[in-house]
């Protein structure tokens, strides 16, 4: 019988998938030992069939023990002849155990193949990829480069004879205590290609880190402790190579970065020195020269010498980046020259949508500053040349001047994230206005990330680094305030003021502004205006930051039907790079994607068509009709983002799936308004009631002294 040991603490979301894969095994002679500190609660959470099946044993552990300690408790309870470890957030192919046991061939251990996966999948290898078993000899240590005991099938005899146990005090690297002595005791390990283990890539390193995503501090402590303990016994050269390489890689990957802060060297140098002195010189010789120099300095020199060396190294490394990385030279000057100059207390730098426009809340905060605060100087980040009221300095994003002002301005006002290269200085105040009431899940609330060039874990890590820098964040309504706190991990000052960008929607001289806008855009004044403003799709792109949009709205049909009465303004989201071809639609459809300020377009329109864009939350301030053209709602909701509110029951207008439905709705817009009156009122109360036309004033009062 095979005893499968499954620590299940904190993985309640995934465990059913893991147990399912165990229940599905073609090799049925197993027991599953499921370890948890509250087995009653766990039993309520898992599928009934696992409780009825006596092969699944739920074993209660003390609270707050490490995964290693839980596995050791499992080992005590094992009744099988073979032992196998499965993590409760992973799963295995249905013939995994059978393949492993059949290929053991009299050896005491066997290993199968690991796969990384982000999603639940039942996808198993295609036959073409299948290969026979191979035998690992001296290279068997490569099988634990991930320092994990997973996916070995092990004879219980061997475990007993060697008295193998996991480290219990350490959260991470605990498996090394088990697998290194195990590999030392055998000569060969058969490796079975067909036996698959799916290792889940975890999505939330901030609030639910997997062990690998634990803070560096913890991992360093554990790594040093385990390394030192293992080094006490005599090890084969191969085992030493594995351990030394793990240590050196850890140093290179994590500690060099950590030691950019020189105080960290003071805290950790002694522990590091004691540990790194044990590295086998012949292993060290195989590593690159720069690493060798670092390690030798740590081994034989004082903390002060090492500190001095690492300071020089940081500058050299940044200088090298200066030659290789785009904007690297400017970043170097930013860091080593501009950042050394004092902050300018009266300087404010404004940016909206990455310098793409003079718009959104930063624009209205700026205008309010012009009105009510003298004594400040202003810089606008703008990628195209443009004359602005108040004649501020304008700089292009990522120009040398941009870096200069970013280093020197005491105040930063932006509605999107700053670039990763931005370093927040002590004393700097960063006001983040954000750019919409969230409908689609945000940052920390996202399960998967489908944007190019990133994954959920990376995305969230970067995002939380950014939100850590925000001193103030604006909330347009109570609903957003609660979501922002959670999804942005935000604990600083929330300005619950409503959106500065919506102040203009409440002004009295509306008709005048509207005429102005229509003139500026060259629109006919005798026609009613439909504004079509959809959002972008995470998975449709040309490259990072440039998204595709394919127009599904049948403009020809709309023109034919409504051309006498209406015109339509087409407003693409600012990350959409697709060009529109409007031949034949002249005088009816206008591309206003480049128009700076969407708030002005709201004012100039009589009706909005959108999809999952936050624009409708703002537009509802006008109490004008809103239609939702949601032809891809299933994909958008299920696969891409997920929503915070129920689109079917809570929106102030109908969901329309086809062009036919859109035509009908426009034709009967009066009836729709009546039908949705009650919902519209409820929606307005919930999302618009903080917007009173004075948000800019309140924000300026809270952030900028007179
Ligand atoms: N926007 C616009 N034109 C569009 C779509 C959006 O001008 N066709 C502007 C609006 O000001 C809108 C903002 O960009 O409020 C954000 O756009 P969303 O479509 O909501 O999408 P996103 O940029 O992903 O931000 O909490 C809000 C979310 O983060 C959404």
XYZ file of C-alpha atoms and ligand atoms in Angstrom:
736
model
C 0.000 0.000 0.000
C 1.100 3.582 -0.703
C 0.655 6.138 2.078
C 0.158 9.624 0.681
C 0.987 12.412 3.106
C -0.896 15.651 2.452
C -0.450 18.695 4.696
C -3.611 20.744 4.135
C -3.288 23.836 6.295
C -4.464 27.074 4.581
C -5.105 25.393 1.242
C -8.830 24.866 1.664
C -9.506 26.380 -1.762
C -7.489 23.858 -3.656
C -7.683 20.687 -1.668
C -10.652 19.186 -3.504
C -8.648 19.168 -6.722
C -5.766 17.433 -4.958
C -7.983 14.775 -3.356
C -9.871 14.292 -6.592
C -6.617 13.409 -8.316
C -5.824 10.931 -5.559
C -9.267 9.331 -5.747
C -8.817 8.978 -9.515
C -5.607 6.958 -9.236
C -5.535 3.794 -11.308
C -3.434 2.331 -8.502
C -6.114 2.072 -5.827
C -4.211 0.521 -2.953
C -3.460 3.711 -1.044
C -4.254 5.632 2.084
C -4.280 9.438 2.082
C -3.225 11.067 5.341
C -4.612 14.579 5.381
C -3.093 16.786 8.060
C -4.858 19.846 9.400
C -5.199 21.685 12.700
C -8.988 21.630 12.552
C -10.136 18.471 10.846
C -13.822 19.104 11.587
C -13.700 22.385 9.730
C -11.721 20.809 6.924
C -14.205 17.962 6.571
C -16.972 20.483 6.145
C -14.999 22.122 3.360
C -14.090 19.071 1.276
C -16.287 16.925 -0.958
C -18.512 14.391 0.818
C -17.101 11.454 -1.068
C -13.687 11.837 0.549
C -15.244 11.587 3.968
C -17.158 8.456 3.111
C -14.109 6.787 1.569
C -12.126 5.139 4.381
C -8.891 5.417 2.421
C -8.910 9.136 3.254
C -7.766 9.657 6.844
C -8.030 13.078 8.451
C -5.408 13.616 11.126
C -5.545 16.554 13.494
C -2.275 18.380 14.174
C -1.437 21.070 16.733
C -2.091 24.631 15.574
C 0.594 26.756 13.940
C 3.100 24.066 13.141
C 5.265 24.104 10.043
C 4.528 21.960 7.011
C 7.638 19.950 7.905
C 6.299 19.182 11.373
C 2.949 18.178 9.892
C 4.620 15.776 7.477
C 6.549 14.210 10.359
C 3.251 13.603 12.152
C 2.037 11.994 8.947
C 5.126 9.767 8.836
C 4.338 8.485 12.329
C 0.845 7.455 11.250
C 1.790 5.704 8.016
C 0.701 2.072 7.638
C 1.774 1.509 4.033
C 4.913 0.015 2.626
C 5.567 3.084 0.447
C 5.408 6.777 1.226
C 4.513 9.605 -1.151
C 4.166 13.367 -0.499
C 1.531 15.494 -2.183
C 0.848 19.155 -1.423
C -2.773 20.091 -1.034
C -2.638 22.833 -3.657
C -1.191 20.527 -6.302
C -2.486 17.429 -8.089
C -1.196 14.406 -9.993
C -2.031 12.549 -13.187
C -4.351 9.591 -12.714
C -1.719 6.967 -13.444
C 1.088 8.721 -11.539
C 1.282 6.281 -8.644
C 0.961 3.259 -10.861
C 3.714 4.462 -13.171
C 5.988 5.149 -10.254
C 5.507 1.844 -8.513
C 5.772 -0.188 -11.716
C 9.083 1.430 -12.554
C 10.699 1.061 -9.180
C 12.522 -2.073 -10.288
C 13.692 -3.094 -6.849
C 15.120 0.355 -6.013
C 14.078 2.033 -2.757
C 13.044 5.320 -4.418
C 11.691 6.507 -7.741
C 10.800 9.981 -9.048
C 8.287 11.288 -11.583
C 8.132 14.493 -13.582
C 7.005 17.863 -12.210
C 4.998 20.389 -14.173
C 4.253 24.005 -13.327
C 0.679 25.080 -13.778
C -1.413 28.145 -13.030
C -4.771 26.634 -13.699
C -6.583 23.465 -12.918
C -6.205 21.313 -15.907
C -6.808 17.744 -16.723
C -4.442 18.029 -19.661
C -2.107 15.075 -19.737
C 0.868 14.693 -22.046
C 0.389 13.802 -25.645
C 1.707 10.362 -26.554
C 4.476 11.860 -28.676
C 6.029 13.453 -25.640
C 6.115 10.246 -23.675
C 9.422 8.586 -22.994
C 10.654 5.625 -21.098
C 12.065 5.693 -17.655
C 15.664 6.889 -17.353
C 18.067 6.241 -14.540
C 19.696 9.067 -12.601
C 23.084 8.138 -11.109
C 25.465 10.793 -9.844
C 23.248 13.440 -11.335
C 20.385 12.343 -9.052
C 20.907 15.495 -6.953
C 19.594 17.503 -9.883
C 16.205 16.035 -9.019
C 16.088 18.188 -5.898
C 17.291 21.452 -7.319
C 13.837 22.637 -6.311
C 14.765 21.356 -2.806
C 11.541 19.423 -2.546
C 10.564 15.937 -1.436
C 7.536 15.956 -3.706
C 6.888 13.285 -6.267
C 9.319 10.705 -4.905
C 7.836 7.329 -4.141
C 9.866 6.007 -1.231
C 10.054 2.644 0.502
C 9.022 3.056 4.128
C 11.919 0.754 5.131
C 14.429 3.275 3.882
C 12.822 6.117 5.819
C 12.873 4.029 8.997
C 16.418 2.813 8.537
C 17.783 6.335 7.993
C 15.334 7.892 10.437
C 14.471 10.541 7.835
C 12.610 13.581 9.119
C 11.722 17.026 7.866
C 13.081 20.073 9.646
C 10.380 21.334 11.983
C 11.532 24.755 13.084
C 11.966 26.163 9.584
C 9.170 27.244 7.259
C 11.223 26.887 4.096
C 13.947 24.526 2.829
C 12.724 22.003 5.385
C 12.665 19.213 2.748
C 16.435 19.340 2.373
C 16.845 17.663 5.757
C 14.853 14.774 4.361
C 15.980 14.454 0.764
C 19.733 14.944 1.076
C 20.333 12.029 3.460
C 17.896 10.025 1.349
C 19.836 10.609 -1.856
C 23.115 9.961 -0.070
C 21.892 6.491 0.887
C 20.971 5.305 -2.611
C 23.017 4.825 -5.752
C 20.461 5.480 -8.435
C 16.984 6.904 -8.906
C 14.729 5.783 -11.750
C 12.932 8.757 -13.283
C 9.530 8.164 -14.853
C 8.479 10.562 -17.579
C 4.847 9.501 -17.663
C 4.161 10.089 -13.981
C 3.131 13.726 -13.730
C 2.899 16.029 -10.771
C 1.209 19.419 -11.346
C 2.649 22.089 -9.143
C 0.402 25.096 -8.807
C 1.906 28.502 -9.335
C 0.427 30.583 -6.549
C -1.224 33.834 -7.356
C -1.080 35.969 -4.301
C 2.386 36.480 -2.894
C 1.248 39.398 -0.731
C -1.527 37.952 1.432
C -1.249 34.232 0.699
C 2.349 33.507 -0.138
C 3.415 29.995 -0.985
C 6.530 28.871 0.840
C 8.721 30.011 -2.035
C 7.128 33.426 -1.861
C 7.852 33.899 1.856
C 9.733 37.055 2.820
C 13.472 36.935 2.115
C 14.237 37.480 5.785
C 12.490 34.233 6.710
C 13.996 32.318 3.846
C 17.487 33.514 4.637
C 17.165 32.493 8.249
C 15.926 29.052 7.231
C 18.481 28.612 4.483
C 21.377 29.375 6.841
C 20.013 27.122 9.595
C 19.455 24.115 7.348
C 22.665 24.592 5.404
C 24.723 24.705 8.599
C 23.020 21.647 10.033
C 23.528 19.567 6.908
C 27.134 20.643 6.591
C 27.881 19.098 9.983
C 27.751 15.619 8.507
C 30.112 14.207 5.900
C 28.599 14.709 2.511
C 29.415 13.445 -0.946
C 30.810 15.996 -3.382
C 27.540 15.936 -5.313
C 25.521 16.738 -2.200
C 27.905 19.545 -1.351
C 27.658 20.913 -4.848
C 23.892 21.008 -4.558
C 23.891 22.714 -1.167
C 26.636 25.200 -1.983
C 24.974 26.077 -5.251
C 21.666 26.680 -3.492
C 23.379 28.960 -1.002
C 25.353 30.871 -3.611
C 22.335 31.293 -5.863
C 20.380 32.563 -2.921
C 23.113 35.075 -2.213
C 23.253 36.209 -5.817
C 19.525 36.380 -6.351
C 18.307 37.866 -3.089
C 21.067 39.124 -0.839
C 22.844 41.365 -3.323
C 19.563 43.248 -3.735
C 18.935 43.272 -0.013
C 22.406 44.604 0.656
C 21.786 47.670 -1.456
C 20.556 48.946 1.867
C 23.833 49.015 3.780
C 22.130 48.697 7.182
C 21.156 45.196 6.133
C 24.833 44.288 5.883
C 25.288 45.298 9.510
C 22.452 43.046 10.577
C 23.341 39.986 8.533
C 27.046 39.971 7.854
C 28.168 37.752 10.719
C 25.580 35.053 10.024
C 26.377 35.139 6.349
C 30.108 34.956 6.953
C 29.845 31.968 9.244
C 27.709 30.154 6.709
C 29.469 31.027 3.509
C 32.857 30.023 4.962
C 31.649 26.442 4.696
C 31.340 26.550 0.920
C 33.615 23.961 -0.648
C 36.403 25.807 -2.560
C 36.157 23.418 -5.504
C 32.488 24.235 -5.866
C 33.171 27.949 -5.619
C 35.740 27.663 -8.420
C 33.045 26.598 -10.853
C 31.086 29.863 -10.356
C 31.560 33.134 -12.196
C 34.456 35.430 -11.275
C 32.410 38.267 -9.844
C 30.581 35.949 -7.481
C 33.870 34.339 -6.459
C 35.304 37.712 -5.546
C 32.240 38.574 -3.451
C 32.291 35.269 -1.626
C 36.017 35.402 -0.908
C 35.642 38.899 0.508
C 32.851 37.758 2.792
C 34.826 34.695 3.828
C 38.014 36.446 4.780
C 37.466 40.173 5.216
C 35.761 42.424 7.723
C 32.260 43.730 7.490
C 33.605 47.220 6.770
C 35.658 46.078 3.808
C 32.721 44.160 2.411
C 30.457 47.158 2.824
C 32.891 49.361 0.950
C 33.269 46.822 -1.823
C 29.540 46.383 -2.209
C 28.994 50.118 -2.430
C 31.418 50.319 -5.339
C 29.759 47.293 -6.887
C 26.307 48.908 -6.745
C 27.543 51.961 -8.616
C 29.293 49.829 -11.218
C 26.232 47.697 -11.720
C 23.984 50.725 -12.160
C 26.515 52.234 -14.546
C 26.499 49.043 -16.586
C 22.709 49.157 -16.731
C 23.153 52.704 -17.944
C 24.703 51.325 -21.115
C 22.423 48.396 -21.680
C 18.953 49.333 -20.488
C 16.638 51.746 -22.236
C 16.634 54.952 -20.179
C 19.408 53.397 -18.070
C 21.724 56.378 -18.528
C 19.013 58.767 -17.383
C 18.153 56.543 -14.454
C 21.801 56.623 -13.439
C 21.886 60.418 -13.464
C 18.539 60.458 -11.650
C 19.828 58.244 -8.894
C 23.350 59.540 -8.432
C 22.920 63.208 -9.171
C 19.322 64.491 -9.052
C 18.361 62.466 -6.005
C 21.243 64.027 -4.092
C 19.878 67.559 -4.583
C 17.383 68.849 -2.021
C 13.605 68.519 -2.484
C 11.821 71.620 -3.687
C 9.011 72.151 -1.197
C 6.864 74.267 -3.506
C 7.060 72.023 -6.555
C 4.203 69.799 -7.742
C 4.478 67.360 -10.645
C 1.244 66.240 -12.355
C 0.700 63.267 -14.611
C -2.422 61.779 -16.173
C -2.549 58.462 -18.013
C 1.236 58.234 -18.392
C 1.592 61.667 -19.924
C -0.867 60.845 -22.700
C -3.247 63.670 -21.846
C -4.117 66.732 -19.814
C -7.099 65.172 -18.143
C -8.771 63.300 -15.351
C -8.517 64.189 -11.677
C -4.948 65.568 -11.868
C -6.212 68.215 -14.328
C -8.992 69.343 -12.003
C -6.767 69.322 -8.944
C -4.282 71.424 -10.888
C -6.946 73.920 -11.918
C -8.083 74.175 -8.333
C -4.488 74.853 -7.246
C -4.279 77.678 -9.766
C -7.403 79.132 -8.218
C -6.728 78.711 -4.549
C -3.014 78.196 -3.926
C -0.373 80.673 -4.865
C 3.219 79.947 -3.978
C 3.446 76.596 -5.782
C 5.257 75.813 -9.002
C 3.868 73.227 -11.371
C 5.234 70.702 -13.820
C 3.038 68.656 -16.168
C 4.167 65.393 -17.705
C 2.894 65.568 -21.287
C 4.149 63.584 -24.245
C 2.823 65.956 -26.901
C 3.485 69.689 -26.990
C 0.543 71.564 -25.606
C -0.163 74.922 -24.056
C -1.865 74.699 -20.695
C -3.562 77.277 -18.501
C -1.202 78.712 -15.931
C 1.791 78.049 -18.210
C 3.391 75.238 -16.254
C 6.676 73.644 -17.244
C 5.897 70.592 -19.390
C 8.159 67.565 -19.725
C 7.989 64.374 -21.757
C 7.716 61.131 -19.821
C 11.160 59.488 -19.456
C 13.021 62.583 -20.639
C 15.986 63.735 -18.576
C 13.888 66.633 -17.291
C 11.193 64.221 -16.237
C 13.681 62.399 -14.033
C 14.948 65.714 -12.736
C 11.542 66.858 -11.539
C 10.589 63.460 -10.258
C 13.620 63.614 -7.976
C 13.080 67.166 -6.834
C 9.331 67.763 -6.588
C 7.975 67.446 -3.094
C 4.515 66.573 -4.463
C 3.544 63.992 -7.041
C 0.005 63.806 -8.380
C -0.801 60.922 -10.714
C -3.831 58.862 -11.705
C -1.960 55.682 -12.682
C 1.092 53.853 -11.407
C 4.521 55.462 -11.583
C 7.261 53.589 -13.482
C 9.238 51.000 -11.489
C 12.311 53.208 -11.753
C 10.673 55.874 -9.601
C 12.312 55.961 -6.170
C 10.283 57.652 -3.511
C 12.326 60.063 -1.425
C 11.924 60.739 2.258
C 9.686 63.781 2.577
C 8.046 63.358 -0.818
C 4.239 63.297 -0.864
C 2.552 61.123 -3.447
C -1.126 61.759 -4.139
C -2.627 58.932 -6.172
C -6.008 59.880 -7.622
C -6.688 56.571 -9.378
C -8.910 56.579 -12.442
C -12.220 54.913 -11.865
C -14.656 53.150 -9.601
C -13.717 49.497 -9.957
C -16.058 47.157 -11.759
C -13.400 44.681 -12.874
C -11.325 43.089 -10.172
C -8.249 45.027 -9.230
C -4.681 44.103 -8.285
C -4.829 42.055 -5.062
C -8.337 40.859 -5.875
C -7.372 39.352 -9.230
C -6.975 35.588 -9.391
C -5.231 35.340 -12.705
C -3.476 37.949 -14.787
C -3.699 37.726 -18.578
C -1.716 40.792 -19.567
C 1.412 40.186 -21.633
C 4.840 40.052 -20.009
C 3.715 39.227 -16.486
C 1.908 36.723 -14.270
C -0.270 37.110 -11.194
C 2.497 36.792 -8.646
C 4.809 39.246 -10.401
C 1.997 41.659 -11.101
C 0.872 41.759 -7.486
C 4.362 42.109 -6.106
C 5.096 45.076 -8.357
C 1.709 46.555 -7.657
C 2.151 46.404 -3.904
C 5.576 48.019 -4.166
C 3.831 50.883 -5.921
C 0.893 51.237 -3.523
C 3.322 51.297 -0.584
C 4.485 54.631 -1.948
C 1.055 56.288 -1.960
C 0.464 58.786 0.839
C -3.028 59.767 -0.288
C -5.593 57.961 -2.373
C -8.907 59.392 -3.555
C -12.089 57.372 -3.175
C -15.057 58.336 -5.356
C -17.573 56.500 -3.153
C -17.765 54.251 -0.060
C -17.816 51.164 -2.246
C -14.482 52.054 -3.867
C -12.936 53.054 -0.571
C -13.491 49.562 0.826
C -12.235 47.837 -2.325
C -9.159 50.064 -2.641
C -8.118 49.401 0.950
C -8.182 45.680 0.340
C -7.078 45.301 -3.253
C -4.286 47.895 -2.976
C -3.219 46.846 0.543
C -3.668 50.539 1.300
C -3.299 51.817 4.857
C -2.405 55.502 4.408
C -4.796 58.453 4.066
C -7.946 57.753 2.047
C -9.485 60.990 0.821
C -13.192 60.217 0.747
C -14.093 63.212 -1.356
C -15.616 61.974 -4.614
C -13.764 62.439 -7.917
C -12.243 65.800 -8.843
C -12.752 64.844 -12.491
C -16.502 64.817 -11.936
C -16.709 68.382 -10.598
C -17.217 69.626 -14.133
C -20.330 67.465 -14.540
C -22.013 69.571 -11.909
C -21.218 73.058 -13.151
C -23.990 75.549 -13.892
C -22.598 76.905 -17.157
C -23.106 73.505 -18.744
C -24.754 74.622 -21.984
C -21.918 77.045 -22.665
C -19.273 74.412 -22.069
C -21.170 71.971 -24.258
C -21.329 74.418 -27.176
C -17.615 75.042 -26.746
C -16.767 71.392 -26.849
C -18.899 70.759 -29.942
C -17.178 73.627 -31.685
C -13.752 72.386 -30.729
C -14.569 68.960 -32.164
C -16.390 70.331 -35.225
C -19.610 68.467 -34.434
C -22.981 69.361 -35.938
C -25.057 71.155 -33.312
C -28.463 69.998 -34.475
C -27.900 66.293 -33.805
C -28.051 64.281 -30.633
C -24.832 62.620 -29.547
C -24.125 58.997 -28.636
C -20.808 58.364 -26.910
C -19.349 54.870 -27.354
C -16.585 54.322 -24.745
C -15.602 50.677 -24.262
C -12.689 49.386 -22.208
C -9.698 47.247 -23.228
C -9.239 43.440 -23.153
C -6.312 42.069 -21.150
C -5.703 39.231 -23.616
C -5.916 41.142 -26.914
C -2.698 42.979 -27.595
C 0.097 43.767 -30.045
C 2.767 44.010 -27.363
C 3.212 45.119 -23.766
C 1.118 48.246 -23.165
C -0.456 48.264 -26.662
C -3.817 46.627 -26.907
C -6.036 45.659 -29.842
C -9.662 46.498 -30.150
C -11.919 45.088 -32.780
C -15.022 47.138 -33.378
C -18.089 44.966 -32.948
C -20.576 47.787 -33.100
C -22.171 47.835 -36.553
C -21.603 51.488 -37.389
C -23.008 51.269 -40.924
C -26.251 49.911 -39.589
C -26.461 52.594 -36.910
C -25.778 55.289 -39.476
C -28.475 54.003 -41.762
C -30.993 53.767 -38.967
C -30.218 56.852 -36.893
C -28.011 59.047 -39.077
C -30.648 61.762 -39.395
C -31.105 62.174 -35.686
C -27.798 61.175 -34.090
C -24.038 61.249 -34.438
C -21.722 58.848 -32.616
C -18.437 59.628 -30.867
C -16.020 56.712 -30.727
C -13.793 56.842 -27.734
C -11.225 54.053 -27.344
C -9.462 53.377 -24.066
C -6.029 55.024 -23.815
C -4.100 51.730 -23.991
C -5.803 50.732 -27.266
C -3.500 51.181 -30.235
C -5.757 49.936 -33.051
C -6.600 52.442 -35.757
C -10.162 52.904 -36.907
C -11.272 53.046 -40.504
C -14.284 55.347 -40.730
C -14.574 55.604 -44.512
C -18.195 55.963 -45.514
C -19.193 57.066 -42.048
C -18.208 60.722 -42.430
C -20.595 63.115 -40.730
C -21.898 60.329 -38.504
C -19.002 58.678 -36.647
C -16.177 60.680 -35.102
C -12.995 59.272 -33.615
C -12.461 61.177 -30.366
C -9.948 58.757 -28.861
C -7.261 61.415 -28.822
C -9.459 64.014 -27.175
C -7.836 64.839 -23.825
C -10.673 64.831 -21.397
C -13.429 62.257 -21.447
C -15.408 64.204 -18.825
C -16.020 66.889 -21.442
C -17.233 64.242 -23.852
C -19.708 63.040 -21.233
C -21.082 66.546 -21.026
C -21.423 66.824 -24.794
C -23.292 63.530 -25.199
C -26.919 62.552 -24.736
C -26.429 58.851 -24.210
C -23.551 56.510 -23.351
C -22.796 53.067 -24.724
C -20.054 51.224 -22.881
C -19.161 47.726 -21.654
C -16.987 47.008 -18.594
C -15.343 50.391 -18.418
C -15.620 52.429 -15.268
C -16.868 55.368 -17.371
C -20.511 54.675 -16.507
C -19.957 55.285 -12.799
C -18.969 58.857 -13.626
C -21.490 59.295 -16.409
C -24.351 58.407 -14.067
C -23.800 61.771 -12.370
C -25.521 63.249 -15.431
C -28.529 60.949 -15.059
C -28.518 60.392 -18.812
C -29.235 56.942 -20.322
C -26.530 54.258 -20.372
C -26.528 51.124 -22.549
C -24.111 48.226 -22.114
C -22.887 46.519 -25.275
C -21.503 43.383 -23.646
C -21.080 40.952 -26.533
C -18.212 39.161 -24.762
C -19.408 39.271 -21.177
C -18.907 35.559 -20.545
C -15.256 35.622 -21.479
C -14.659 38.901 -19.735
C -16.278 37.826 -16.504
C -15.166 34.219 -16.309
C -11.706 34.275 -17.798
C -10.303 37.747 -17.734
C -11.275 39.692 -14.690
C -14.414 38.917 -12.747
C -16.667 41.726 -11.492
C -17.395 43.257 -8.126
C -21.057 43.906 -8.827
C -23.735 41.874 -10.486
C -23.949 43.193 -14.043
C -27.360 41.617 -14.565
C -29.135 43.238 -11.644
C -27.245 46.307 -10.482
C -26.455 48.361 -13.570
C -28.405 51.501 -14.508
C -29.161 50.177 -18.009
C -29.656 47.031 -20.085
C -27.004 44.511 -21.143
C -27.119 44.163 -24.921
C -25.466 41.196 -26.600
C -26.154 41.922 -30.279
C -26.252 44.848 -32.685
C -29.952 44.169 -33.131
C -30.493 44.719 -29.432
C -28.477 47.948 -29.545
C -30.610 49.285 -32.402
C -33.795 48.391 -30.520
C -32.592 50.057 -27.367
C -31.676 53.320 -29.088
C -35.009 53.319 -30.859
C -36.855 52.884 -27.583
C -34.584 54.884 -25.344
C -37.493 56.649 -23.601
C -39.030 53.396 -22.480
C -35.685 52.087 -21.310
C -35.191 55.168 -19.198
C -38.526 54.573 -17.547
C -37.912 50.904 -17.059
C -34.537 51.487 -15.414
C -35.565 54.511 -13.354
C -35.565 52.729 -10.006
C -32.294 50.926 -10.593
C -30.730 54.133 -11.821
C -31.725 55.884 -8.595
C -30.296 53.118 -6.441
C -27.125 53.107 -8.523
C -26.789 56.869 -8.258
C -27.177 56.780 -4.469
C -24.581 54.098 -4.107
C -21.918 55.387 -6.469
C -22.456 59.084 -7.146
C -23.618 60.640 -3.909
C -20.180 61.844 -2.823
C -19.701 63.809 -6.042
C -20.946 67.269 -5.173
C -18.834 69.448 -7.460
C -16.347 70.280 -4.721
C -14.025 67.274 -4.739
C -11.031 69.181 -6.141
C -11.351 71.762 -3.437
C -11.493 69.146 -0.688
C -8.497 67.278 -2.047
C -6.386 70.426 -2.384
C -7.294 71.453 1.154
C -6.274 68.072 2.512
C -2.936 67.843 0.727
C -1.551 71.324 0.028
C -0.969 73.906 2.714
C -1.985 77.462 1.910
N -11.419 55.996 -20.318
C -11.609 56.780 -21.429
N -12.137 56.237 -22.558
C -12.499 54.928 -22.613
C -12.311 54.127 -21.497
C -11.776 54.699 -20.364
O -11.303 57.964 -21.386
N -12.982 54.409 -23.743
C -10.870 56.603 -19.085
C -11.970 56.952 -18.120
O -11.608 58.072 -17.375
C -12.029 55.742 -17.250
C -10.564 55.399 -17.131
O -10.025 55.705 -18.406
O -12.649 56.003 -16.026
C -10.319 53.955 -16.775
O -10.804 53.128 -17.776
P -11.475 51.701 -17.564
O -12.100 51.347 -18.860
O -12.353 51.688 -16.393
O -10.271 50.685 -17.395
P -8.918 50.640 -16.581
O -7.947 51.639 -17.124
O -8.534 49.215 -16.611
O -9.264 51.069 -15.106
O -10.659 51.120 -10.819
C -10.766 51.347 -12.183
C -10.047 50.297 -12.958
O -8.730 50.262 -12.667
C -10.270 50.403 -14.416
